[in-house]
């Protein structure tokens, strides 16, 4: 059995604002220790539950946050930027299940530090389905026939996961009070919860079906201002919906849609304000 783990940062225990997740801020170094330990609880439980191979993908910001020296010695870590498939780099049909830990809810929804890839995105859609990072990553897993068996993060991320993926196991390590406040478990208590939930998720993995993406999906991204939409529209094959800040792209499959999203959001971040 082979397990894939994607680790984001905003949904990690005790982390509530940008000072925890920005490498230039004062809380970051202690936060990455908590993040690494939290990932390691999931990894260790996966091995104890029968996994023969565990691949961890660092999925936050520049994707070089996890401290490899603190991970289970049998872990393989995908780290660094740039990755062709970002938060799901290395995921393919060889895995028995995927686990998303440290995840947050999508933009324009309640939850701690909610967003969708960049703060310039208001909404993202695949066809008519509103998705964030969690949903998009689950669609890529589904393309390869891999079920997302567990999602860990705040209560809002857990609800989003349960709405998208029937029978998914969720681990709630904090409850959102606002976008920058939460009632959180301690790292020790969260670690116990994550180990228990990981074991349960692996035991029940056959009850979870992959989130199958549509064929030839229509990707729509609504940006917060027109300048961002203009930058995203520089990618060939895109169009701006007249009178909106929505940029659309007709993709041949979900993998092309995912890479289009990465390019569009990277371009949109180039917007400057005056």
mmCIF file with all atom_site columns, C-alpha atoms in Angstrom, residues 4 88 91-93 97-98 100 135-148 210-213 254-255:
data_model
loop_
_atom_site.group_PDB
_atom_site.id
_atom_site.type_symbol
_atom_site.label_atom_id
_atom_site.label_alt_id
_atom_site.label_comp_id
_atom_site.label_asym_id
_atom_site.label_entity_id
_atom_site.label_seq_id
_atom_site.pdbx_PDB_ins_code
_atom_site.Cartn_x
_atom_site.Cartn_y
_atom_site.Cartn_z
_atom_site.occupancy
_atom_site.B_iso_or_equiv
_atom_site.pdbx_formal_charge
_atom_site.auth_seq_id
_atom_site.auth_comp_id
_atom_site.auth_asym_id
_atom_site.auth_atom_id
_atom_site.pdbx_PDB_model_num
ATOM 1  C CA . UNK A 1 4   ? 0.268   10.225 -0.734  1.00 0.00 ? 4   UNK A CA 1
ATOM 2  C CA . UNK A 1 88  ? -0.316  17.399 -6.023  1.00 0.00 ? 88  UNK A CA 1
ATOM 3  C CA . UNK A 1 91  ? 0.491   11.979 -7.339  1.00 0.00 ? 91  UNK A CA 1
ATOM 4  C CA . UNK A 1 92  ? -0.371  9.201  -9.801  1.00 0.00 ? 92  UNK A CA 1
ATOM 5  C CA . UNK A 1 93  ? -2.319  5.976  -10.189 1.00 0.00 ? 93  UNK A CA 1
ATOM 6  C CA . UNK A 1 97  ? -5.166  6.865  -1.151  1.00 0.00 ? 97  UNK A CA 1
ATOM 7  C CA . UNK A 1 98  ? -4.375  10.543 -0.678  1.00 0.00 ? 98  UNK A CA 1
ATOM 8  C CA . UNK A 1 100 ? -4.636  16.341 2.672   1.00 0.00 ? 100 UNK A CA 1
ATOM 9  C CA . UNK A 1 135 ? -11.480 20.404 -4.514  1.00 0.00 ? 135 UNK A CA 1
ATOM 10 C CA . UNK A 1 136 ? -9.073  20.989 -7.395  1.00 0.00 ? 136 UNK A CA 1
ATOM 11 C CA . UNK A 1 137 ? -6.474  18.702 -5.825  1.00 0.00 ? 137 UNK A CA 1
ATOM 12 C CA . UNK A 1 138 ? -9.126  16.047 -5.202  1.00 0.00 ? 138 UNK A CA 1
ATOM 13 C CA . UNK A 1 139 ? -10.125 16.213 -8.883  1.00 0.00 ? 139 UNK A CA 1
ATOM 14 C CA . UNK A 1 140 ? -6.515  15.588 -9.926  1.00 0.00 ? 140 UNK A CA 1
ATOM 15 C CA . UNK A 1 141 ? -6.359  12.627 -7.546  1.00 0.00 ? 141 UNK A CA 1
ATOM 16 C CA . UNK A 1 142 ? -9.627  11.392 -9.063  1.00 0.00 ? 142 UNK A CA 1
ATOM 17 C CA . UNK A 1 143 ? -8.178  11.641 -12.564 1.00 0.00 ? 143 UNK A CA 1
ATOM 18 C CA . UNK A 1 144 ? -5.666  8.998  -11.488 1.00 0.00 ? 144 UNK A CA 1
ATOM 19 C CA . UNK A 1 145 ? -8.341  6.928  -9.730  1.00 0.00 ? 145 UNK A CA 1
ATOM 20 C CA . UNK A 1 146 ? -7.014  7.815  -6.269  1.00 0.00 ? 146 UNK A CA 1
ATOM 21 C CA . UNK A 1 147 ? -9.522  8.592  -3.492  1.00 0.00 ? 147 UNK A CA 1
ATOM 22 C CA . UNK A 1 148 ? -8.895  11.386 -1.004  1.00 0.00 ? 148 UNK A CA 1
ATOM 23 C CA . UNK A 1 210 ? -12.297 8.986  -6.252  1.00 0.00 ? 210 UNK A CA 1
ATOM 24 C CA . UNK A 1 211 ? -13.723 12.412 -7.107  1.00 0.00 ? 211 UNK A CA 1
ATOM 25 C CA . UNK A 1 212 ? -14.001 11.905 -10.862 1.00 0.00 ? 212 UNK A CA 1
ATOM 26 C CA . UNK A 1 213 ? -13.404 15.109 -12.844 1.00 0.00 ? 213 UNK A CA 1
ATOM 27 C CA . UNK A 1 254 ? -8.314  18.240 -15.539 1.00 0.00 ? 254 UNK A CA 1
ATOM 28 C CA . UNK A 1 255 ? -4.509  18.130 -15.676 1.00 0.00 ? 255 UNK A CA 1
#
